[in-house]
PDB file of C-alpha atoms in Angstrom:
ATOM      1  CA  UNK E   1       1.423 -46.579 -14.848  1.00  0.00           C
ATOM      2  CA  UNK E   2       1.113 -45.887 -10.856  1.00  0.00           C
ATOM      3  CA  UNK E   3      -2.052 -47.803  -9.464  1.00  0.00           C
ATOM      4  CA  UNK E   4      -5.023 -45.328  -8.566  1.00  0.00           C
ATOM      5  CA  UNK E   5      -4.760 -44.953  -4.366  1.00  0.00           C
ATOM      6  CA  UNK E   6      -7.965 -45.010  -2.404  1.00  0.00           C
ATOM      7  CA  UNK E   7      -8.023 -41.299  -2.838  1.00  0.00           C
ATOM      8  CA  UNK E   8      -8.031 -41.646  -6.493  1.00  0.00           C
ATOM      9  CA  UNK E   9     -11.166 -43.440  -6.800  1.00  0.00           C
ATOM     10  CA  UNK E  10     -12.801 -42.070  -4.197  1.00  0.00           C
ATOM     11  CA  UNK E  11     -11.858 -38.516  -5.668  1.00  0.00           C
ATOM     12  CA  UNK E  12     -13.358 -40.329  -9.528  1.00  0.00           C
ATOM     13  CA  UNK E  13     -16.340 -41.289  -7.647  1.00  0.00           C
ATOM     14  CA  UNK E  14     -17.062 -37.966  -6.594  1.00  0.00           C
ATOM     15  CA  UNK E  15     -16.733 -36.355  -9.903  1.00  0.00           C
ATOM     16  CA  UNK E  16     -18.781 -38.307 -11.495  1.00  0.00           C
ATOM     17  CA  UNK E  17     -21.589 -37.629  -9.537  1.00  0.00           C
ATOM     18  CA  UNK E  18     -21.463 -34.175  -9.231  1.00  0.00           C
ATOM     19  CA  UNK E  19     -23.513 -32.464 -12.072  1.00  0.00           C
ATOM     20  CA  UNK E  20     -23.471 -29.145 -14.152  1.00  0.00           C
ATOM     21  CA  UNK E  21     -25.991 -26.992 -11.469  1.00  0.00           C
ATOM     22  CA  UNK E  22     -23.524 -28.571  -8.884  1.00  0.00           C
ATOM     23  CA  UNK E  23     -20.488 -27.066 -10.579  1.00  0.00           C
ATOM     24  CA  UNK E  24     -22.111 -23.712 -11.091  1.00  0.00           C
ATOM     25  CA  UNK E  25     -23.438 -23.038  -7.486  1.00  0.00           C
ATOM     26  CA  UNK E  26     -20.549 -24.366  -6.583  1.00  0.00           C
ATOM     27  CA  UNK E  27     -18.599 -21.464  -8.998  1.00  0.00           C
ATOM     28  CA  UNK E  28     -21.728 -18.846  -6.731  1.00  0.00           C
ATOM     29  CA  UNK E  29     -20.791 -19.718  -3.790  1.00  0.00           C
ATOM     30  CA  UNK E  30     -16.729 -19.227  -4.482  1.00  0.00           C
ATOM     31  CA  UNK E  31     -17.334 -15.580  -5.875  1.00  0.00           C
ATOM     32  CA  UNK E  32     -19.870 -14.504  -2.809  1.00  0.00           C
ATOM     33  CA  UNK E  33     -17.331 -15.526   0.365  1.00  0.00           C
ATOM     34  CA  UNK E  34     -15.545 -12.711   1.611  1.00  0.00           C
ATOM     35  CA  UNK E  35     -12.819 -11.937   0.660  1.00  0.00           C
ATOM     36  CA  UNK E  36     -10.363 -11.058   2.804  1.00  0.00           C
ATOM     37  CA  UNK E  37     -11.226 -15.218   4.721  1.00  0.00           C
ATOM     38  CA  UNK E  38      -9.835 -17.893   2.490  1.00  0.00           C
ATOM     39  CA  UNK E  39     -11.357 -20.313   5.311  1.00  0.00           C
ATOM     40  CA  UNK E  40     -14.965 -19.669   3.229  1.00  0.00           C
ATOM     41  CA  UNK E  41     -13.306 -19.724  -0.172  1.00  0.00           C
ATOM     42  CA  UNK E  42     -12.377 -23.166   0.454  1.00  0.00           C
ATOM     43  CA  UNK E  43     -15.455 -24.176   2.923  1.00  0.00           C
ATOM     44  CA  UNK E  44     -13.307 -24.842   5.828  1.00  0.00           C
ATOM     45  CA  UNK E  45     -13.727 -24.640   9.596  1.00  0.00           C
ATOM     46  CA  UNK E  46     -10.887 -22.687  11.208  1.00  0.00           C
ATOM     47  CA  UNK E  47      -8.986 -25.167  12.931  1.00  0.00           C
ATOM     48  CA  UNK E  48      -8.426 -26.689   9.713  1.00  0.00           C
ATOM     49  CA  UNK E  49      -5.020 -28.141   9.557  1.00  0.00           C
ATOM     50  CA  UNK E  50      -2.416 -27.575   6.307  1.00  0.00           C
ATOM     51  CA  UNK E  51      -3.564 -31.003   4.992  1.00  0.00           C
ATOM     52  CA  UNK E  52      -7.551 -29.970   5.413  1.00  0.00           C
ATOM     53  CA  UNK E  53      -6.372 -26.791   2.936  1.00  0.00           C
ATOM     54  CA  UNK E  54      -4.237 -29.139   0.412  1.00  0.00           C
ATOM     55  CA  UNK E  55      -7.066 -32.102  -0.030  1.00  0.00           C
ATOM     56  CA  UNK E  56     -10.390 -29.159   0.238  1.00  0.00           C
ATOM     57  CA  UNK E  57      -8.050 -27.027  -2.733  1.00  0.00           C
ATOM     58  CA  UNK E  58      -7.423 -30.611  -5.015  1.00  0.00           C
ATOM     59  CA  UNK E  59     -11.400 -31.574  -4.315  1.00  0.00           C
ATOM     60  CA  UNK E  60     -13.117 -27.687  -4.988  1.00  0.00           C
ATOM     61  CA  UNK E  61     -10.510 -26.579  -7.755  1.00  0.00           C
ATOM     62  CA  UNK E  62     -11.455 -29.804 -10.033  1.00  0.00           C
ATOM     63  CA  UNK E  63     -14.635 -29.265  -9.228  1.00  0.00           C
ATOM     64  CA  UNK E  64     -14.543 -25.805 -10.923  1.00  0.00           C
ATOM     65  CA  UNK E  65     -11.892 -26.116 -13.374  1.00  0.00           C
ATOM     66  CA  UNK E  66     -12.921 -23.882 -16.658  1.00  0.00           C
ATOM     67  CA  UNK E  67     -12.310 -27.428 -18.269  1.00  0.00           C
ATOM     68  CA  UNK E  68     -14.653 -28.993 -16.956  1.00  0.00           C
ATOM     69  CA  UNK E  69     -16.685 -26.541 -15.712  1.00  0.00           C
ATOM     70  CA  UNK E  70     -19.452 -24.601 -18.263  1.00  0.00           C
ATOM     71  CA  UNK E  71     -19.571 -21.774 -15.969  1.00  0.00           C
ATOM     72  CA  UNK E  72     -18.745 -18.470 -17.513  1.00  0.00           C
ATOM     73  CA  UNK E  73     -17.263 -17.133 -14.140  1.00  0.00           C
ATOM     74  CA  UNK E  74     -15.607 -20.627 -13.601  1.00  0.00           C
ATOM     75  CA  UNK E  75     -11.760 -19.284 -14.313  1.00  0.00           C
ATOM     76  CA  UNK E  76     -12.647 -16.982 -11.829  1.00  0.00           C
ATOM     77  CA  UNK E  77     -13.800 -19.569  -9.187  1.00  0.00           C
ATOM     78  CA  UNK E  78     -10.529 -21.321  -9.924  1.00  0.00           C
ATOM     79  CA  UNK E  79      -8.514 -18.347  -9.450  1.00  0.00           C
ATOM     80  CA  UNK E  80     -10.072 -18.017  -5.713  1.00  0.00           C
ATOM     81  CA  UNK E  81      -9.564 -20.906  -4.275  1.00  0.00           C
ATOM     82  CA  UNK E  82      -5.803 -21.193  -5.792  1.00  0.00           C
ATOM     83  CA  UNK E  83      -4.997 -17.268  -3.783  1.00  0.00           C
ATOM     84  CA  UNK E  84      -7.174 -19.092  -0.885  1.00  0.00           C
ATOM     85  CA  UNK E  85      -4.552 -22.094  -0.954  1.00  0.00           C
ATOM     86  CA  UNK E  86      -1.717 -20.244  -1.075  1.00  0.00           C
ATOM     87  CA  UNK E  87      -2.178 -17.389   1.529  1.00  0.00           C
ATOM     88  CA  UNK E  88      -3.149 -20.345   4.675  1.00  0.00           C
ATOM     89  CA  UNK E  89      -0.533 -21.981   3.267  1.00  0.00           C
ATOM     90  CA  UNK E  90       1.899 -19.065   4.185  1.00  0.00           C
ATOM     91  CA  UNK E  91       2.981 -18.735   7.379  1.00  0.00           C
ATOM     92  CA  UNK E  92       2.354 -15.534   7.879  1.00  0.00           C
ATOM     93  CA  UNK E  93      -0.355 -15.188   6.243  1.00  0.00           C
ATOM     94  CA  UNK E  94      -1.901 -18.292   8.334  1.00  0.00           C
ATOM     95  CA  UNK E  95      -0.987 -17.180  11.463  1.00  0.00           C
ATOM     96  CA  UNK E  96      -2.710 -13.552  10.955  1.00  0.00           C
ATOM     97  CA  UNK E  97      -5.437 -14.532   9.657  1.00  0.00           C
ATOM     98  CA  UNK E  98      -6.164 -16.981  13.132  1.00  0.00           C
ATOM     99  CA  UNK E  99      -5.343 -13.969  15.347  1.00  0.00           C
ATOM    100  CA  UNK E 100      -8.102 -11.884  14.189  1.00  0.00           C
ATOM    101  CA  UNK E 101     -10.105 -15.096  14.426  1.00  0.00           C
ATOM    102  CA  UNK E 102      -8.989 -15.513  18.473  1.00  0.00           C
ATOM    103  CA  UNK E 103      -9.244 -12.077  19.109  1.00  0.00           C
ATOM    104  CA  UNK E 104     -12.897 -12.932  17.359  1.00  0.00           C
ATOM    105  CA  UNK E 105     -13.445 -15.383  20.152  1.00  0.00           C
ATOM    106  CA  UNK E 106     -12.416 -13.642  22.590  1.00  0.00           C
ATOM    107  CA  UNK E 107     -15.298 -10.845  22.110  1.00  0.00           C
ATOM    108  CA  UNK E 108     -18.190 -13.669  21.931  1.00  0.00           C
ATOM    109  CA  UNK E 109     -16.775 -15.198  25.037  1.00  0.00           C
ATOM    110  CA  UNK E 110     -16.964 -12.151  27.070  1.00  0.00           C
ATOM    111  CA  UNK E 111     -20.483 -11.758  25.594  1.00  0.00           C
ATOM    112  CA  UNK E 112     -21.439 -14.685  26.505  1.00  0.00           C
ATOM    113  CA  UNK E 113     -20.519 -14.929  30.351  1.00  0.00           C
ATOM    114  CA  UNK E 114     -22.140 -11.065  30.329  1.00  0.00           C
ATOM    115  CA  UNK E 115     -25.475 -12.948  29.080  1.00  0.00           C
ATOM    116  CA  UNK E 116     -25.176 -15.504  31.603  1.00  0.00           C
ATOM    117  CA  UNK E 117     -24.408 -13.584  34.673  1.00  0.00           C
ATOM    118  CA  UNK E 118     -28.349 -12.196  34.408  1.00  0.00           C
ATOM    119  CA  UNK E 119     -29.022 -15.724  34.812  1.00  0.00           C
ATOM    120  CA  UNK E 120     -28.927 -17.551  38.731  1.00  0.00           C
ATOM    121  CA  UNK E 121     -30.012 -20.851  37.942  1.00  0.00           C
ATOM    122  CA  UNK E 122     -27.120 -22.151  40.361  1.00  0.00           C
ATOM    123  CA  UNK E 123     -27.202 -25.384  38.127  1.00  0.00           C
ATOM    124  CA  UNK E 124     -26.299 -22.901  34.821  1.00  0.00           C
ATOM    125  CA  UNK E 125     -23.896 -21.912  36.937  1.00  0.00           C
ATOM    126  CA  UNK E 126     -22.413 -24.773  37.744  1.00  0.00           C
ATOM    127  CA  UNK E 127     -22.154 -26.061  34.474  1.00  0.00           C
ATOM    128  CA  UNK E 128     -20.791 -22.640  33.334  1.00  0.00           C
ATOM    129  CA  UNK E 129     -17.402 -22.968  36.044  1.00  0.00           C
ATOM    130  CA  UNK E 130     -16.525 -26.421  35.025  1.00  0.00           C
ATOM    131  CA  UNK E 131     -16.025 -25.097  31.084  1.00  0.00           C
ATOM    132  CA  UNK E 132     -19.004 -27.567  29.846  1.00  0.00           C
ATOM    133  CA  UNK E 133     -21.746 -25.333  28.759  1.00  0.00           C
ATOM    134  CA  UNK E 134     -19.550 -23.040  27.468  1.00  0.00           C
ATOM    135  CA  UNK E 135     -16.812 -25.999  25.078  1.00  0.00           C
ATOM    136  CA  UNK E 136     -21.027 -26.955  24.224  1.00  0.00           C
ATOM    137  CA  UNK E 137     -22.026 -23.621  22.897  1.00  0.00           C
ATOM    138  CA  UNK E 138     -18.403 -22.965  20.602  1.00  0.00           C
ATOM    139  CA  UNK E 139     -19.604 -26.122  18.925  1.00  0.00           C
ATOM    140  CA  UNK E 140     -22.923 -25.226  18.267  1.00  0.00           C
ATOM    141  CA  UNK E 141     -24.059 -23.647  14.730  1.00  0.00           C
ATOM    142  CA  UNK E 142     -25.015 -20.667  16.190  1.00  0.00           C
ATOM    143  CA  UNK E 143     -21.646 -19.918  17.648  1.00  0.00           C
ATOM    144  CA  UNK E 144     -19.732 -20.502  14.319  1.00  0.00           C
ATOM    145  CA  UNK E 145     -21.863 -17.816  12.525  1.00  0.00           C
ATOM    146  CA  UNK E 146     -21.561 -15.367  15.046  1.00  0.00           C
ATOM    147  CA  UNK E 147     -17.533 -15.708  14.744  1.00  0.00           C
ATOM    148  CA  UNK E 148     -17.749 -15.963  11.186  1.00  0.00           C
ATOM    149  CA  UNK E 149     -19.285 -12.636  10.500  1.00  0.00           C
ATOM    150  CA  UNK E 150     -17.458 -11.390  13.459  1.00  0.00           C
ATOM    151  CA  UNK E 151     -14.314 -12.205  11.830  1.00  0.00           C
ATOM    152  CA  UNK E 152     -15.748 -10.618   8.715  1.00  0.00           C
ATOM    153  CA  UNK E 153     -16.254  -6.938  10.301  1.00  0.00           C
ATOM    154  CA  UNK E 154     -12.537  -7.551  12.387  1.00  0.00           C
ATOM    155  CA  UNK E 155     -10.734  -8.268   9.266  1.00  0.00           C
ATOM    156  CA  UNK E 156     -12.590  -5.346   7.234  1.00  0.00           C
ATOM    157  CA  UNK E 157     -11.666  -3.610  10.121  1.00  0.00           C
ATOM    158  CA  UNK E 158      -8.162  -3.974   9.719  1.00  0.00           C
ATOM    159  CA  UNK E 159      -7.979  -3.774   6.140  1.00  0.00           C
ATOM    160  CA  UNK E 160      -9.671  -0.377   5.601  1.00  0.00           C
ATOM    161  CA  UNK E 161      -6.675   0.593   8.643  1.00  0.00           C
ATOM    162  CA  UNK E 162      -4.394  -1.058   6.360  1.00  0.00           C
ATOM    163  CA  UNK E 163      -5.397   0.730   3.566  1.00  0.00           C
ATOM    164  CA  UNK E 164      -5.716   4.295   5.048  1.00  0.00           C
ATOM    165  CA  UNK E 165      -2.106   3.295   5.997  1.00  0.00           C
ATOM    166  CA  UNK E 166      -1.406   2.648   2.946  1.00  0.00           C
ATOM    167  CA  UNK E 167      -2.363   5.618   1.079  1.00  0.00           C
ATOM    168  CA  UNK E 168      -0.576   8.088   3.974  1.00  0.00           C
ATOM    169  CA  UNK E 169       2.655   6.328   3.229  1.00  0.00           C
ATOM    170  CA  UNK E 170       1.933   7.107  -0.370  1.00  0.00           C
ATOM    171  CA  UNK E 171       1.092  10.343   0.563  1.00  0.00           C
ATOM    172  CA  UNK E 172       4.519  10.998   2.382  1.00  0.00           C
ATOM    173  CA  UNK E 173       6.644   9.393  -0.212  1.00  0.00           C
ATOM    174  CA  UNK E 174       4.531  11.541  -2.631  1.00  0.00           C
ATOM    175  CA  UNK E 175       5.441  14.387  -0.645  1.00  0.00           C
ATOM    176  CA  UNK E 176       8.687  13.764  -0.389  1.00  0.00           C
ATOM    177  CA  UNK E 177       9.743  13.049  -4.439  1.00  0.00           C
ATOM    178  CA  UNK E 178       7.973  16.351  -4.884  1.00  0.00           C
ATOM    179  CA  UNK E 179       9.907  17.986  -2.797  1.00  0.00           C
ATOM    180  CA  UNK E 180      13.863  16.018  -3.598  1.00  0.00           C
ATOM    181  CA  UNK E 181      12.330  17.093  -7.746  1.00  0.00           C
ATOM    182  CA  UNK E 182      11.814  20.697  -6.760  1.00  0.00           C
ATOM    183  CA  UNK E 183      15.294  20.186  -5.312  1.00  0.00           C
ATOM    184  CA  UNK E 184      16.691  18.834  -8.338  1.00  0.00           C
ATOM    185  CA  UNK E 185      15.419  21.402  -9.987  1.00  0.00           C
ATOM    186  CA  UNK E 186      17.055  23.911  -8.294  1.00  0.00           C
ATOM    187  CA  UNK E 187      19.617  22.866  -7.760  1.00  0.00           C
ATOM    188  CA  UNK E 188      19.914  22.714 -11.918  1.00  0.00           C
ATOM    189  CA  UNK E 189      18.843  26.234 -12.388  1.00  0.00           C
ATOM    190  CA  UNK E 190      21.402  27.040  -9.947  1.00  0.00           C
ATOM    191  CA  UNK E 191      24.353  24.995 -11.880  1.00  0.00           C
ATOM    192  CA  UNK E 192      22.980  26.556 -15.486  1.00  0.00           C
ATOM    193  CA  UNK E 193      23.337  29.715 -13.440  1.00  0.00           C
ATOM    194  CA  UNK E 194      26.749  29.275 -12.950  1.00  0.00           C
ATOM    195  CA  UNK E 195      27.365  27.720 -16.337  1.00  0.00           C
ATOM    196  CA  UNK E 196      26.426  30.433 -18.401  1.00  0.00           C
ATOM    197  CA  UNK E 197      28.195  33.150 -15.735  1.00  0.00           C
ATOM    198  CA  UNK E 198      31.263  31.499 -16.375  1.00  0.00           C
ATOM    199  CA  UNK E 199      30.674  31.071 -20.362  1.00  0.00           C
ATOM    200  CA  UNK E 200      30.114  34.627 -19.940  1.00  0.00           C
ATOM    201  CA  UNK E 201      33.558  35.694 -18.666  1.00  0.00           C
ATOM    202  CA  UNK E 202      35.840  36.634 -20.898  1.00  0.00           C
ATOM    203  CA  UNK E 203      32.836  38.937 -22.408  1.00  0.00           C
ATOM    204  CA  UNK E 204      32.766  40.409 -19.143  1.00  0.00           C
ATOM    205  CA  UNK E 205      36.580  40.644 -18.703  1.00  0.00           C
ATOM    206  CA  UNK E 206      36.627  41.790 -22.278  1.00  0.00           C
ATOM    207  CA  UNK E 207      33.781  44.293 -21.247  1.00  0.00           C
ATOM    208  CA  UNK E 208      36.203  46.139 -17.752  1.00  0.00           C
ATOM    209  CA  UNK E 209      39.108  46.248 -20.116  1.00  0.00           C
ATOM    210  CA  UNK E 210      37.413  48.347 -22.892  1.00  0.00           C
ATOM    211  CA  UNK E 211      35.423  50.020 -20.086  1.00  0.00           C
ATOM    212  CA  UNK E 212      38.495  51.189 -18.044  1.00  0.00           C
ATOM    213  CA  UNK E 213      40.127  52.397 -22.125  1.00  0.00           C
ATOM    214  CA  UNK E 214      38.077  54.137 -22.923  1.00  0.00           C
ATOM    215  CA  UNK E 215      36.131  55.496 -19.918  1.00  0.00           C
ATOM    216  CA  UNK E 216      31.997  55.192 -18.502  1.00  0.00           C
ATOM    217  CA  UNK E 217      29.855  54.504 -20.646  1.00  0.00           C
ATOM    218  CA  UNK E 218      26.919  57.824 -21.681  1.00  0.00           C
ATOM    219  CA  UNK E 219      23.504  57.700 -22.967  1.00  0.00           C
ATOM    220  CA  UNK E 220      22.588  55.447 -26.056  1.00  0.00           C
ATOM    221  CA  UNK E 221      26.160  53.899 -26.106  1.00  0.00           C
ATOM    222  CA  UNK E 222      28.040  57.276 -25.804  1.00  0.00           C
ATOM    223  CA  UNK E 223      31.426  57.464 -24.753  1.00  0.00           C
ATOM    224  CA  UNK E 224      32.479  60.370 -22.678  1.00  0.00           C
ATOM    225  CA  UNK E 225      35.989  62.257 -21.621  1.00  0.00           C
ATOM    226  CA  UNK E 226      36.499  61.871 -18.667  1.00  0.00           C
ATOM    227  CA  UNK E 227      36.481  65.093 -16.078  1.00  0.00           C
ATOM    228  CA  UNK E 228      40.095  66.324 -15.167  1.00  0.00           C
ATOM    229  CA  UNK E 229      41.131  69.093 -12.506  1.00  0.00           C
ATOM    230  CA  UNK E 230      41.337  72.515 -13.517  1.00  0.00           C
ATOM    231  CA  UNK E 231      44.707  71.652 -11.490  1.00  0.00           C
ATOM    232  CA  UNK E 232      46.498  69.079 -13.321  1.00  0.00           C
ATOM    233  CA  UNK E 233      50.087  68.261 -12.920  1.00  0.00           C
ATOM    234  CA  UNK E 234      50.411  67.185 -16.869  1.00  0.00           C
ATOM    235  CA  UNK E 235      48.915  69.685 -18.324  1.00  0.00           C
ATOM    236  CA  UNK E 236      46.934  66.923 -20.211  1.00  0.00           C
ATOM    237  CA  UNK E 237      45.244  69.626 -21.670  1.00  0.00           C
ATOM    238  CA  UNK E 238      45.186  72.944 -22.429  1.00  0.00           C
ATOM    239  CA  UNK E 239      43.464  75.181 -20.797  1.00  0.00           C
ATOM    240  CA  UNK E 240      41.934  78.869 -21.193  1.00  0.00           C
ATOM    241  CA  UNK E 241      43.995  82.062 -19.453  1.00  0.00           C
ATOM    242  CA  UNK E 242      42.284  83.314 -16.709  1.00  0.00           C
ATOM    243  CA  UNK E 243      41.855  87.194 -16.759  1.00  0.00           C
ATOM    244  CA  UNK E 244      43.010  88.860 -13.642  1.00  0.00           C
ATOM    245  CA  UNK E 245      41.985  92.186 -12.781  1.00  0.00           C
TER     246      UNK E 245
END
C-alpha cells in the first residue's frame, strides 16, 4: 500500500474534526448558493486556479458525501458540487463566467470613481491616481460582497436572455415543423388523389366508350337516341311524307 501523502494526512485530520452539525451546515450552504455561479458552490474566490478548484471539490465532496453525511439532501449537495467543478474545469464555461465577473468589476470601478470625484481631498485624489486606493478597496470585504451580488445580477440577466432566445428558437422550430407537416400532408393528399385518378382510368375510358356507343344519358339513367336532321342523306330513319298543297 502506498504511503499517505502530507495532503492525505491533513485531509484525514480534517475529516476527523468535522462533526455531523458541520456536515449538515455545509449541505445547507451549498443548496442555498446561487445556482448559476459555480464559484459560490465551491466557496472559492473568482481568481481561484484550476488546482484550487480540484482541491476544494475533493475537500467539500468528502464532507457532504451521502455515505458519510446523514443530511437528507446530502445527495443533492454532492451533485451540485460535481456540477460546479465540471463547469469550472470546462474552458469555455469558465471563460464565460469570468467574462461576466470582469464586466461586473468594471461597472463597480466606474461607480466608485464617480463617487470619489465628489471628494476634493488632495491626498485621496493622489492615492486614486496612483491606484493604491482602488487596489486596497478591491481587496476589502465590501467590494467582494458587491462584486458577488453584481455577478449574480449579470448572470441572471444573461440566463434570462438565453432562455428567451431559446424559447424563440423553439417557437420558430415549432412553426417550421408545422409548416413542413402541412406541406407533407398536402403532397400526400395530392398523391392519393392522383393514385385514385389513375386507378379509375380504365373505368372512365369504359364509361366514355359506352357513352359514345349509346348516346347521351337522359334523366334517371335513360338513354335517348340522337336527334337526326330532316335531310338525312343516308336515310337512317323513315320520314313521314309531307302533304303538299
